[in-house]
PDB file of N, CA, C and O in Angstrom:
ATOM      1  N   MET U   1      23.401 -72.010  -2.170  1.00 58.00           N
ATOM      2  CA  MET U   1      23.160 -70.666  -1.675  1.00 58.00           C
ATOM      3  C   MET U   1      21.844 -70.164  -2.250  1.00 58.00           C
ATOM      4  O   MET U   1      21.546 -70.370  -3.418  1.00 58.00           O
ATOM      5  N   CYS U   2      21.073 -69.503  -1.425  1.00 69.00           N
ATOM      6  CA  CYS U   2      19.812 -68.903  -1.854  1.00 69.00           C
ATOM      7  C   CYS U   2      19.999 -67.410  -2.051  1.00 69.00           C
ATOM      8  O   CYS U   2      20.784 -66.787  -1.335  1.00 69.00           O
ATOM      9  N   LEU U   3      19.277 -66.857  -2.989  1.00 80.00           N
ATOM     10  CA  LEU U   3      19.374 -65.442  -3.262  1.00 80.00           C
ATOM     11  C   LEU U   3      17.977 -64.856  -3.336  1.00 80.00           C
ATOM     12  O   LEU U   3      17.122 -65.384  -4.041  1.00 80.00           O
ATOM     13  N   ALA U   4      17.753 -63.800  -2.589  1.00 89.00           N
ATOM     14  CA  ALA U   4      16.508 -63.047  -2.667  1.00 89.00           C
ATOM     15  C   ALA U   4      16.873 -61.661  -3.173  1.00 89.00           C
ATOM     16  O   ALA U   4      17.859 -61.081  -2.730  1.00 89.00           O
ATOM     17  N   ILE U   5      16.104 -61.146  -4.131  1.00 93.00           N
ATOM     18  CA  ILE U   5      16.450 -59.871  -4.756  1.00 93.00           C
ATOM     19  C   ILE U   5      15.267 -58.911  -4.726  1.00 93.00           C
ATOM     20  O   ILE U   5      14.116 -59.336  -4.782  1.00 93.00           O
ATOM     21  N   PRO U   6      15.563 -57.609  -4.662  1.00 95.00           N
ATOM     22  CA  PRO U   6      14.494 -56.619  -4.722  1.00 95.00           C
ATOM     23  C   PRO U   6      13.955 -56.489  -6.148  1.00 95.00           C
ATOM     24  O   PRO U   6      14.730 -56.477  -7.103  1.00 95.00           O
ATOM     25  N   VAL U   7      12.647 -56.424  -6.264  1.00 96.00           N
ATOM     26  CA  VAL U   7      11.979 -56.188  -7.542  1.00 96.00           C
ATOM     27  C   VAL U   7      10.871 -55.172  -7.310  1.00 96.00           C
ATOM     28  O   VAL U   7      10.399 -55.002  -6.183  1.00 96.00           O
ATOM     29  N   GLN U   8      10.456 -54.502  -8.383  1.00 96.00           N
ATOM     30  CA  GLN U   8       9.407 -53.499  -8.243  1.00 96.00           C
ATOM     31  C   GLN U   8       8.088 -54.033  -8.780  1.00 96.00           C
ATOM     32  O   GLN U   8       8.037 -54.632  -9.859  1.00 96.00           O
ATOM     33  N   VAL U   9       7.022 -53.808  -8.011  1.00 97.00           N
ATOM     34  CA  VAL U   9       5.678 -54.229  -8.409  1.00 97.00           C
ATOM     35  C   VAL U   9       5.173 -53.279  -9.488  1.00 97.00           C
ATOM     36  O   VAL U   9       5.131 -52.068  -9.296  1.00 97.00           O
ATOM     37  N   ARG U  10       4.803 -53.842 -10.637  1.00 97.00           N
ATOM     38  CA  ARG U  10       4.304 -53.053 -11.768  1.00 97.00           C
ATOM     39  C   ARG U  10       2.798 -53.154 -11.944  1.00 97.00           C
ATOM     40  O   ARG U  10       2.167 -52.250 -12.476  1.00 97.00           O
ATOM     41  N   GLU U  11       2.231 -54.281 -11.503  1.00 98.00           N
ATOM     42  CA  GLU U  11       0.801 -54.489 -11.684  1.00 98.00           C
ATOM     43  C   GLU U  11       0.312 -55.485 -10.640  1.00 98.00           C
ATOM     44  O   GLU U  11       0.979 -56.486 -10.387  1.00 98.00           O
ATOM     45  N   LEU U  12      -0.829 -55.194 -10.037  1.00 98.00           N
ATOM     46  CA  LEU U  12      -1.457 -56.136  -9.109  1.00 98.00           C
ATOM     47  C   LEU U  12      -2.427 -57.003  -9.892  1.00 98.00           C
ATOM     48  O   LEU U  12      -3.169 -56.513 -10.750  1.00 98.00           O
ATOM     49  N   LEU U  13      -2.423 -58.290  -9.622  1.00 98.00           N
ATOM     50  CA  LEU U  13      -3.258 -59.257 -10.312  1.00 98.00           C
ATOM     51  C   LEU U  13      -4.165 -59.955  -9.308  1.00 98.00           C
ATOM     52  O   LEU U  13      -3.921 -59.884  -8.094  1.00 98.00           O
ATOM     53  N   PRO U  14      -5.183 -60.646  -9.770  1.00 98.00           N
ATOM     54  CA  PRO U  14      -6.068 -61.367  -8.841  1.00 98.00           C
ATOM     55  C   PRO U  14      -5.324 -62.459  -8.064  1.00 98.00           C
ATOM     56  O   PRO U  14      -4.230 -62.885  -8.456  1.00 98.00           O
ATOM     57  N   ASP U  15      -5.935 -62.899  -6.989  1.00 97.00           N
ATOM     58  CA  ASP U  15      -5.464 -64.037  -6.193  1.00 97.00           C
ATOM     59  C   ASP U  15      -4.081 -63.822  -5.587  1.00 97.00           C
ATOM     60  O   ASP U  15      -3.237 -64.730  -5.593  1.00 97.00           O
ATOM     61  N   ASN U  16      -3.837 -62.615  -5.052  1.00 97.00           N
ATOM     62  CA  ASN U  16      -2.557 -62.304  -4.394  1.00 97.00           C
ATOM     63  C   ASN U  16      -1.347 -62.507  -5.298  1.00 97.00           C
ATOM     64  O   ASN U  16      -0.306 -63.002  -4.867  1.00 97.00           O
ATOM     65  N   MET U  17      -1.487 -62.132  -6.545  1.00 98.00           N
ATOM     66  CA  MET U  17      -0.385 -62.227  -7.496  1.00 98.00           C
ATOM     67  C   MET U  17      -0.066 -60.817  -7.997  1.00 98.00           C
ATOM     68  O   MET U  17      -0.880 -59.907  -7.905  1.00 98.00           O
ATOM     69  N   ALA U  18       1.154 -60.665  -8.516  1.00 98.00           N
ATOM     70  CA  ALA U  18       1.560 -59.368  -9.056  1.00 98.00           C
ATOM     71  C   ALA U  18       2.574 -59.585 -10.165  1.00 98.00           C
ATOM     72  O   ALA U  18       3.288 -60.586 -10.190  1.00 98.00           O
ATOM     73  N   LYS U  19       2.625 -58.615 -11.080  1.00 98.00           N
ATOM     74  CA  LYS U  19       3.676 -58.598 -12.090  1.00 98.00           C
ATOM     75  C   LYS U  19       4.772 -57.686 -11.558  1.00 98.00           C
ATOM     76  O   LYS U  19       4.507 -56.550 -11.145  1.00 98.00           O
ATOM     77  N   VAL U  20       5.998 -58.198 -11.526  1.00 97.00           N
ATOM     78  CA  VAL U  20       7.145 -57.430 -11.057  1.00 97.00           C
ATOM     79  C   VAL U  20       8.173 -57.349 -12.176  1.00 97.00           C
ATOM     80  O   VAL U  20       8.136 -58.136 -13.127  1.00 97.00           O
ATOM     81  N   THR U  21       9.095 -56.383 -12.057  1.00 91.00           N
ATOM     82  CA  THR U  21      10.147 -56.262 -13.060  1.00 91.00           C
ATOM     83  C   THR U  21      11.501 -56.080 -12.396  1.00 91.00           C
ATOM     84  O   THR U  21      11.608 -55.542 -11.295  1.00 91.00           O
ATOM     85  N   LEU U  22      12.505 -56.551 -13.114  1.00 86.00           N
ATOM     86  CA  LEU U  22      13.895 -56.344 -12.721  1.00 86.00           C
ATOM     87  C   LEU U  22      14.699 -56.220 -14.000  1.00 86.00           C
ATOM     88  O   LEU U  22      14.701 -57.148 -14.818  1.00 86.00           O
ATOM     89  N   ASP U  23      15.328 -55.089 -14.199  1.00 84.00           N
ATOM     90  CA  ASP U  23      16.123 -54.843 -15.405  1.00 84.00           C
ATOM     91  C   ASP U  23      15.342 -55.135 -16.681  1.00 84.00           C
ATOM     92  O   ASP U  23      15.860 -55.721 -17.628  1.00 84.00           O
ATOM     93  N   GLY U  24      14.070 -54.767 -16.691  1.00 88.00           N
ATOM     94  CA  GLY U  24      13.250 -54.935 -17.880  1.00 88.00           C
ATOM     95  C   GLY U  24      12.632 -56.313 -18.049  1.00 88.00           C
ATOM     96  O   GLY U  24      11.881 -56.548 -18.985  1.00 88.00           O
ATOM     97  N   VAL U  25      12.924 -57.238 -17.159  1.00 91.00           N
ATOM     98  CA  VAL U  25      12.358 -58.582 -17.220  1.00 91.00           C
ATOM     99  C   VAL U  25      11.156 -58.648 -16.285  1.00 91.00           C
ATOM    100  O   VAL U  25      11.264 -58.289 -15.118  1.00 91.00           O
ATOM    101  N   SER U  26      10.026 -59.099 -16.813  1.00 95.00           N
ATOM    102  CA  SER U  26       8.800 -59.204 -16.010  1.00 95.00           C
ATOM    103  C   SER U  26       8.578 -60.638 -15.568  1.00 95.00           C
ATOM    104  O   SER U  26       8.934 -61.579 -16.277  1.00 95.00           O
ATOM    105  N   LYS U  27       7.959 -60.760 -14.400  1.00 96.00           N
ATOM    106  CA  LYS U  27       7.660 -62.081 -13.839  1.00 96.00           C
ATOM    107  C   LYS U  27       6.390 -61.958 -13.006  1.00 96.00           C
ATOM    108  O   LYS U  27       6.153 -60.930 -12.387  1.00 96.00           O
ATOM    109  N   ILE U  28       5.583 -63.004 -13.012  1.00 98.00           N
ATOM    110  CA  ILE U  28       4.397 -63.058 -12.169  1.00 98.00           C
ATOM    111  C   ILE U  28       4.785 -63.779 -10.880  1.00 98.00           C
ATOM    112  O   ILE U  28       5.349 -64.875 -10.922  1.00 98.00           O
ATOM    113  N   VAL U  29       4.490 -63.137  -9.733  1.00 97.00           N
ATOM    114  CA  VAL U  29       4.889 -63.687  -8.436  1.00 97.00           C
ATOM    115  C   VAL U  29       3.728 -63.631  -7.450  1.00 97.00           C
ATOM    116  O   VAL U  29       2.780 -62.885  -7.640  1.00 97.00           O
ATOM    117  N   SER U  30       3.845 -64.399  -6.388  1.00 98.00           N
ATOM    118  CA  SER U  30       2.849 -64.394  -5.325  1.00 98.00           C
ATOM    119  C   SER U  30       3.167 -63.291  -4.311  1.00 98.00           C
ATOM    120  O   SER U  30       4.309 -63.127  -3.905  1.00 98.00           O
ATOM    121  N   THR U  31       2.135 -62.568  -3.911  1.00 98.00           N
ATOM    122  CA  THR U  31       2.275 -61.558  -2.853  1.00 98.00           C
ATOM    123  C   THR U  31       1.515 -61.984  -1.597  1.00 98.00           C
ATOM    124  O   THR U  31       1.273 -61.169  -0.712  1.00 98.00           O
ATOM    125  N   ALA U  32       1.154 -63.259  -1.513  1.00 97.00           N
ATOM    126  CA  ALA U  32       0.329 -63.755  -0.409  1.00 97.00           C
ATOM    127  C   ALA U  32       0.989 -63.582   0.957  1.00 97.00           C
ATOM    128  O   ALA U  32       0.301 -63.501   1.968  1.00 97.00           O
ATOM    129  N   LEU U  33       2.314 -63.491   1.006  1.00 97.00           N
ATOM    130  CA  LEU U  33       3.020 -63.393   2.286  1.00 97.00           C
ATOM    131  C   LEU U  33       3.243 -61.946   2.750  1.00 97.00           C
ATOM    132  O   LEU U  33       3.777 -61.727   3.832  1.00 97.00           O
ATOM    133  N   VAL U  34       2.836 -60.972   1.937  1.00 97.00           N
ATOM    134  CA  VAL U  34       3.094 -59.557   2.242  1.00 97.00           C
ATOM    135  C   VAL U  34       1.772 -58.790   2.254  1.00 97.00           C
ATOM    136  O   VAL U  34       0.974 -58.902   1.324  1.00 97.00           O
ATOM    137  N   ASP U  35       1.562 -58.020   3.305  1.00 96.00           N
ATOM    138  CA  ASP U  35       0.340 -57.222   3.415  1.00 96.00           C
ATOM    139  C   ASP U  35       0.471 -55.906   2.663  1.00 96.00           C
ATOM    140  O   ASP U  35       1.554 -55.309   2.601  1.00 96.00           O
ATOM    141  N   ASP U  36      -0.647 -55.447   2.111  1.00 96.00           N
ATOM    142  CA  ASP U  36      -0.786 -54.099   1.578  1.00 96.00           C
ATOM    143  C   ASP U  36       0.236 -53.759   0.483  1.00 96.00           C
ATOM    144  O   ASP U  36       0.847 -52.695   0.497  1.00 96.00           O
ATOM    145  N   VAL U  37       0.428 -54.658  -0.461  1.00 97.00           N
ATOM    146  CA  VAL U  37       1.337 -54.395  -1.581  1.00 97.00           C
ATOM    147  C   VAL U  37       0.634 -53.475  -2.572  1.00 97.00           C
ATOM    148  O   VAL U  37      -0.539 -53.668  -2.895  1.00 97.00           O
ATOM    149  N   LYS U  38       1.364 -52.475  -3.051  1.00 97.00           N
ATOM    150  CA  LYS U  38       0.833 -51.507  -4.008  1.00 97.00           C
ATOM    151  C   LYS U  38       1.760 -51.430  -5.223  1.00 97.00           C
ATOM    152  O   LYS U  38       2.950 -51.736  -5.128  1.00 97.00           O
ATOM    153  N   VAL U  39       1.204 -50.988  -6.344  1.00 98.00           N
ATOM    154  CA  VAL U  39       2.016 -50.744  -7.531  1.00 98.00           C
ATOM    155  C   VAL U  39       3.088 -49.716  -7.168  1.00 98.00           C
ATOM    156  O   VAL U  39       2.809 -48.717  -6.510  1.00 98.00           O
ATOM    157  N   GLY U  40       4.319 -49.986  -7.567  1.00 97.00           N
ATOM    158  CA  GLY U  40       5.441 -49.107  -7.263  1.00 97.00           C
ATOM    159  C   GLY U  40       6.265 -49.555  -6.072  1.00 97.00           C
ATOM    160  O   GLY U  40       7.411 -49.151  -5.921  1.00 97.00           O
ATOM    161  N   ASP U  41       5.679 -50.409  -5.213  1.00 97.00           N
ATOM    162  CA  ASP U  41       6.432 -50.927  -4.064  1.00 97.00           C
ATOM    163  C   ASP U  41       7.582 -51.809  -4.539  1.00 97.00           C
ATOM    164  O   ASP U  41       7.491 -52.460  -5.589  1.00 97.00           O
ATOM    165  N   PHE U  42       8.636 -51.842  -3.752  1.00 97.00           N
ATOM    166  CA  PHE U  42       9.705 -52.816  -3.941  1.00 97.00           C
ATOM    167  C   PHE U  42       9.494 -53.921  -2.928  1.00 97.00           C
ATOM    168  O   PHE U  42       9.183 -53.660  -1.773  1.00 97.00           O
ATOM    169  N   VAL U  43       9.631 -55.155  -3.393  1.00 97.00           N
ATOM    170  CA  VAL U  43       9.532 -56.315  -2.512  1.00 97.00           C
ATOM    171  C   VAL U  43      10.774 -57.171  -2.716  1.00 97.00           C
ATOM    172  O   VAL U  43      11.417 -57.123  -3.763  1.00 97.00           O
ATOM    173  N   VAL U  44      11.109 -57.937  -1.701  1.00 96.00           N
ATOM    174  CA  VAL U  44      12.207 -58.892  -1.806  1.00 96.00           C
ATOM    175  C   VAL U  44      11.610 -60.195  -2.320  1.00 96.00           C
ATOM    176  O   VAL U  44      10.685 -60.741  -1.726  1.00 96.00           O
ATOM    177  N   LEU U  45      12.138 -60.679  -3.448  1.00 96.00           N
ATOM    178  CA  LEU U  45      11.611 -61.848  -4.130  1.00 96.00           C
ATOM    179  C   LEU U  45      12.524 -63.053  -3.934  1.00 96.00           C
ATOM    180  O   LEU U  45      13.742 -62.949  -4.095  1.00 96.00           O
ATOM    181  N   HIS U  46      11.916 -64.180  -3.587  1.00 95.00           N
ATOM    182  CA  HIS U  46      12.659 -65.442  -3.462  1.00 95.00           C
ATOM    183  C   HIS U  46      11.779 -66.565  -3.985  1.00 95.00           C
ATOM    184  O   HIS U  46      10.649 -66.738  -3.522  1.00 95.00           O
ATOM    185  N   VAL U  47      12.264 -67.305  -4.942  1.00 93.00           N
ATOM    186  CA  VAL U  47      11.590 -68.432  -5.596  1.00 93.00           C
ATOM    187  C   VAL U  47      10.102 -68.182  -5.872  1.00 93.00           C
ATOM    188  O   VAL U  47       9.255 -69.024  -5.595  1.00 93.00           O
ATOM    189  N   GLY U  48       9.802 -67.020  -6.445  1.00 95.00           N
ATOM    190  CA  GLY U  48       8.442 -66.726  -6.868  1.00 95.00           C
ATOM    191  C   GLY U  48       7.535 -66.122  -5.820  1.00 95.00           C
ATOM    192  O   GLY U  48       6.362 -65.891  -6.085  1.00 95.00           O
ATOM    193  N   TYR U  49       8.069 -65.853  -4.628  1.00 97.00           N
ATOM    194  CA  TYR U  49       7.270 -65.273  -3.549  1.00 97.00           C
ATOM    195  C   TYR U  49       7.877 -63.954  -3.076  1.00 97.00           C
ATOM    196  O   TYR U  49       9.077 -63.890  -2.800  1.00 97.00           O
ATOM    197  N   ALA U  50       7.037 -62.945  -2.968  1.00 97.00           N
ATOM    198  CA  ALA U  50       7.453 -61.710  -2.314  1.00 97.00           C
ATOM    199  C   ALA U  50       7.475 -61.994  -0.817  1.00 97.00           C
ATOM    200  O   ALA U  50       6.496 -62.496  -0.263  1.00 97.00           O
ATOM    201  N   LEU U  51       8.606 -61.701  -0.174  1.00 96.00           N
ATOM    202  CA  LEU U  51       8.745 -62.016   1.251  1.00 96.00           C
ATOM    203  C   LEU U  51       8.461 -60.826   2.159  1.00 96.00           C
ATOM    204  O   LEU U  51       7.950 -60.992   3.263  1.00 96.00           O
ATOM    205  N   VAL U  52       8.845 -59.617   1.703  1.00 96.00           N
ATOM    206  CA  VAL U  52       8.718 -58.424   2.531  1.00 96.00           C
ATOM    207  C   VAL U  52       8.842 -57.202   1.630  1.00 96.00           C
ATOM    208  O   VAL U  52       9.481 -57.260   0.576  1.00 96.00           O
ATOM    209  N   LYS U  53       8.195 -56.102   2.035  1.00 97.00           N
ATOM    210  CA  LYS U  53       8.417 -54.844   1.317  1.00 97.00           C
ATOM    211  C   LYS U  53       9.756 -54.271   1.752  1.00 97.00           C
ATOM    212  O   LYS U  53      10.201 -54.491   2.878  1.00 97.00           O
ATOM    213  N   ILE U  54      10.385 -53.517   0.851  1.00 96.00           N
ATOM    214  CA  ILE U  54      11.684 -52.923   1.138  1.00 96.00           C
ATOM    215  C   ILE U  54      11.656 -51.467   0.692  1.00 96.00           C
ATOM    216  O   ILE U  54      11.015 -51.120  -0.306  1.00 96.00           O
ATOM    217  N   ASP U  55      12.347 -50.625   1.427  1.00 96.00           N
ATOM    218  CA  ASP U  55      12.454 -49.211   1.116  1.00 96.00           C
ATOM    219  C   ASP U  55      13.086 -49.033  -0.270  1.00 96.00           C
ATOM    220  O   ASP U  55      14.044 -49.739  -0.600  1.00 96.00           O
ATOM    221  N   PRO U  56      12.576 -48.119  -1.105  1.00 95.00           N
ATOM    222  CA  PRO U  56      13.129 -47.939  -2.453  1.00 95.00           C
ATOM    223  C   PRO U  56      14.629 -47.651  -2.475  1.00 95.00           C
ATOM    224  O   PRO U  56      15.348 -48.165  -3.338  1.00 95.00           O
ATOM    225  N   GLU U  57      15.110 -46.854  -1.544  1.00 96.00           N
ATOM    226  CA  GLU U  57      16.545 -46.533  -1.517  1.00 96.00           C
ATOM    227  C   GLU U  57      17.376 -47.773  -1.189  1.00 96.00           C
ATOM    228  O   GLU U  57      18.427 -48.004  -1.782  1.00 96.00           O
ATOM    229  N   GLU U  58      16.896 -48.583  -0.256  1.00 95.00           N
ATOM    230  CA  GLU U  58      17.591 -49.818   0.092  1.00 95.00           C
ATOM    231  C   GLU U  58      17.571 -50.788  -1.092  1.00 95.00           C
ATOM    232  O   GLU U  58      18.554 -51.470  -1.367  1.00 95.00           O
ATOM    233  N   ALA U  59      16.449 -50.845  -1.792  1.00 94.00           N
ATOM    234  CA  ALA U  59      16.346 -51.705  -2.974  1.00 94.00           C
ATOM    235  C   ALA U  59      17.377 -51.286  -4.018  1.00 94.00           C
ATOM    236  O   ALA U  59      18.080 -52.133  -4.584  1.00 94.00           O
ATOM    237  N   GLU U  60      17.487 -49.983  -4.278  1.00 92.00           N
ATOM    238  CA  GLU U  60      18.448 -49.496  -5.278  1.00 92.00           C
ATOM    239  C   GLU U  60      19.886 -49.783  -4.859  1.00 92.00           C
ATOM    240  O   GLU U  60      20.712 -50.184  -5.689  1.00 92.00           O
ATOM    241  N   ARG U  61      20.195 -49.609  -3.581  1.00 94.00           N
ATOM    242  CA  ARG U  61      21.558 -49.921  -3.097  1.00 94.00           C
ATOM    243  C   ARG U  61      21.865 -51.407  -3.259  1.00 94.00           C
ATOM    244  O   ARG U  61      22.951 -51.792  -3.699  1.00 94.00           O
ATOM    245  N   THR U  62      20.903 -52.241  -2.915  1.00 90.00           N
ATOM    246  CA  THR U  62      21.094 -53.690  -3.029  1.00 90.00           C
ATOM    247  C   THR U  62      21.282 -54.096  -4.483  1.00 90.00           C
ATOM    248  O   THR U  62      22.180 -54.882  -4.810  1.00 90.00           O
ATOM    249  N   LEU U  63      20.459 -53.559  -5.369  1.00 90.00           N
ATOM    250  CA  LEU U  63      20.582 -53.892  -6.789  1.00 90.00           C
ATOM    251  C   LEU U  63      21.918 -53.415  -7.357  1.00 90.00           C
ATOM    252  O   LEU U  63      22.533 -54.109  -8.180  1.00 90.00           O
ATOM    253  N   ALA U  64      22.391 -52.256  -6.912  1.00 91.00           N
ATOM    254  CA  ALA U  64      23.693 -51.761  -7.359  1.00 91.00           C
ATOM    255  C   ALA U  64      24.814 -52.688  -6.911  1.00 91.00           C
ATOM    256  O   ALA U  64      25.742 -52.984  -7.680  1.00 91.00           O
ATOM    257  N   LEU U  65      24.739 -53.182  -5.688  1.00 90.00           N
ATOM    258  CA  LEU U  65      25.751 -54.114  -5.183  1.00 90.00           C
ATOM    259  C   LEU U  65      25.725 -55.436  -5.963  1.00 90.00           C
ATOM    260  O   LEU U  65      26.778 -55.996  -6.287  1.00 90.00           O
ATOM    261  N   ILE U  66      24.526 -55.926  -6.262  1.00 86.00           N
ATOM    262  CA  ILE U  66      24.408 -57.165  -7.039  1.00 86.00           C
ATOM    263  C   ILE U  66      24.998 -56.964  -8.425  1.00 86.00           C
ATOM    264  O   ILE U  66      25.745 -57.807  -8.938  1.00 86.00           O
ATOM    265  N   HIS U  67      24.680 -55.839  -9.049  1.00 86.00           N
ATOM    266  CA  HIS U  67      25.214 -55.540 -10.382  1.00 86.00           C
ATOM    267  C   HIS U  67      26.738 -55.427 -10.342  1.00 86.00           C
ATOM    268  O   HIS U  67      27.433 -55.965 -11.218  1.00 86.00           O
ATOM    269  N   GLU U  68      27.247 -54.760  -9.333  1.00 88.00           N
ATOM    270  CA  GLU U  68      28.701 -54.611  -9.179  1.00 88.00           C
ATOM    271  C   GLU U  68      29.371 -55.975  -9.017  1.00 88.00           C
ATOM    272  O   GLU U  68      30.422 -56.256  -9.615  1.00 88.00           O
ATOM    273  N   ALA U  69      28.786 -56.845  -8.204  1.00 87.00           N
ATOM    274  CA  ALA U  69      29.348 -58.168  -7.996  1.00 87.00           C
ATOM    275  C   ALA U  69      29.328 -58.976  -9.298  1.00 87.00           C
ATOM    276  O   ALA U  69      30.280 -59.686  -9.616  1.00 87.00           O
ATOM    277  N   ALA U  70      28.248 -58.862 -10.053  1.00 82.00           N
ATOM    278  CA  ALA U  70      28.138 -59.584 -11.312  1.00 82.00           C
ATOM    279  C   ALA U  70      29.165 -59.090 -12.322  1.00 82.00           C
ATOM    280  O   ALA U  70      29.768 -59.882 -13.044  1.00 82.00           O
ATOM    281  N   MET U  71      29.399 -57.799 -12.361  1.00 87.00           N
ATOM    282  CA  MET U  71      30.383 -57.231 -13.295  1.00 87.00           C
ATOM    283  C   MET U  71      31.790 -57.658 -12.903  1.00 87.00           C
ATOM    284  O   MET U  71      32.629 -57.907 -13.771  1.00 87.00           O
ATOM    285  N   GLY U  72      32.050 -57.778 -11.621  1.00 79.00           N
ATOM    286  CA  GLY U  72      33.368 -58.201 -11.152  1.00 79.00           C
ATOM    287  C   GLY U  72      33.660 -59.641 -11.538  1.00 79.00           C
ATOM    288  O   GLY U  72      34.783 -59.991 -11.850  1.00 79.00           O
ATOM    289  N   ASP U  73      32.624 -60.471 -11.552  1.00 57.00           N
ATOM    290  CA  ASP U  73      32.798 -61.876 -11.927  1.00 57.00           C
ATOM    291  C   ASP U  73      33.090 -62.049 -13.405  1.00 57.00           C
ATOM    292  O   ASP U  73      33.735 -63.008 -13.800  1.00 57.00           O
ATOM    293  N   SER U  74      32.610 -61.130 -14.238  1.00 54.00           N
ATOM    294  CA  SER U  74      32.779 -61.295 -15.670  1.00 54.00           C
ATOM    295  C   SER U  74      34.045 -60.633 -16.204  1.00 54.00           C
ATOM    296  O   SER U  74      34.386 -60.783 -17.359  1.00 54.00           O
ATOM    297  N   ALA U  75      34.745 -59.910 -15.356  1.00 49.00           N
ATOM    298  CA  ALA U  75      35.954 -59.201 -15.821  1.00 49.00           C
ATOM    299  C   ALA U  75      37.164 -60.096 -15.842  1.00 49.00           C
ATOM    300  O   ALA U  75      37.255 -61.103 -15.247  1.00 49.00           O
TER     301      ALA U  75
END
């Protein structure tokens, strides 16, 4: 199974790269597949590539569902 998750862009870097964060964890990812990425945008991340921008509210709902599912597995 593949999983793509919303992350927030914290910093734009050279060569279509960006620093993103999720729950305080930072990662450098490629933004080459997405046009007009800005700091603060949420993107859907899959294996190191931003695939598409996502609305902030949708990103928060998705992250809440992922967190809820993870908590259910550990109970």
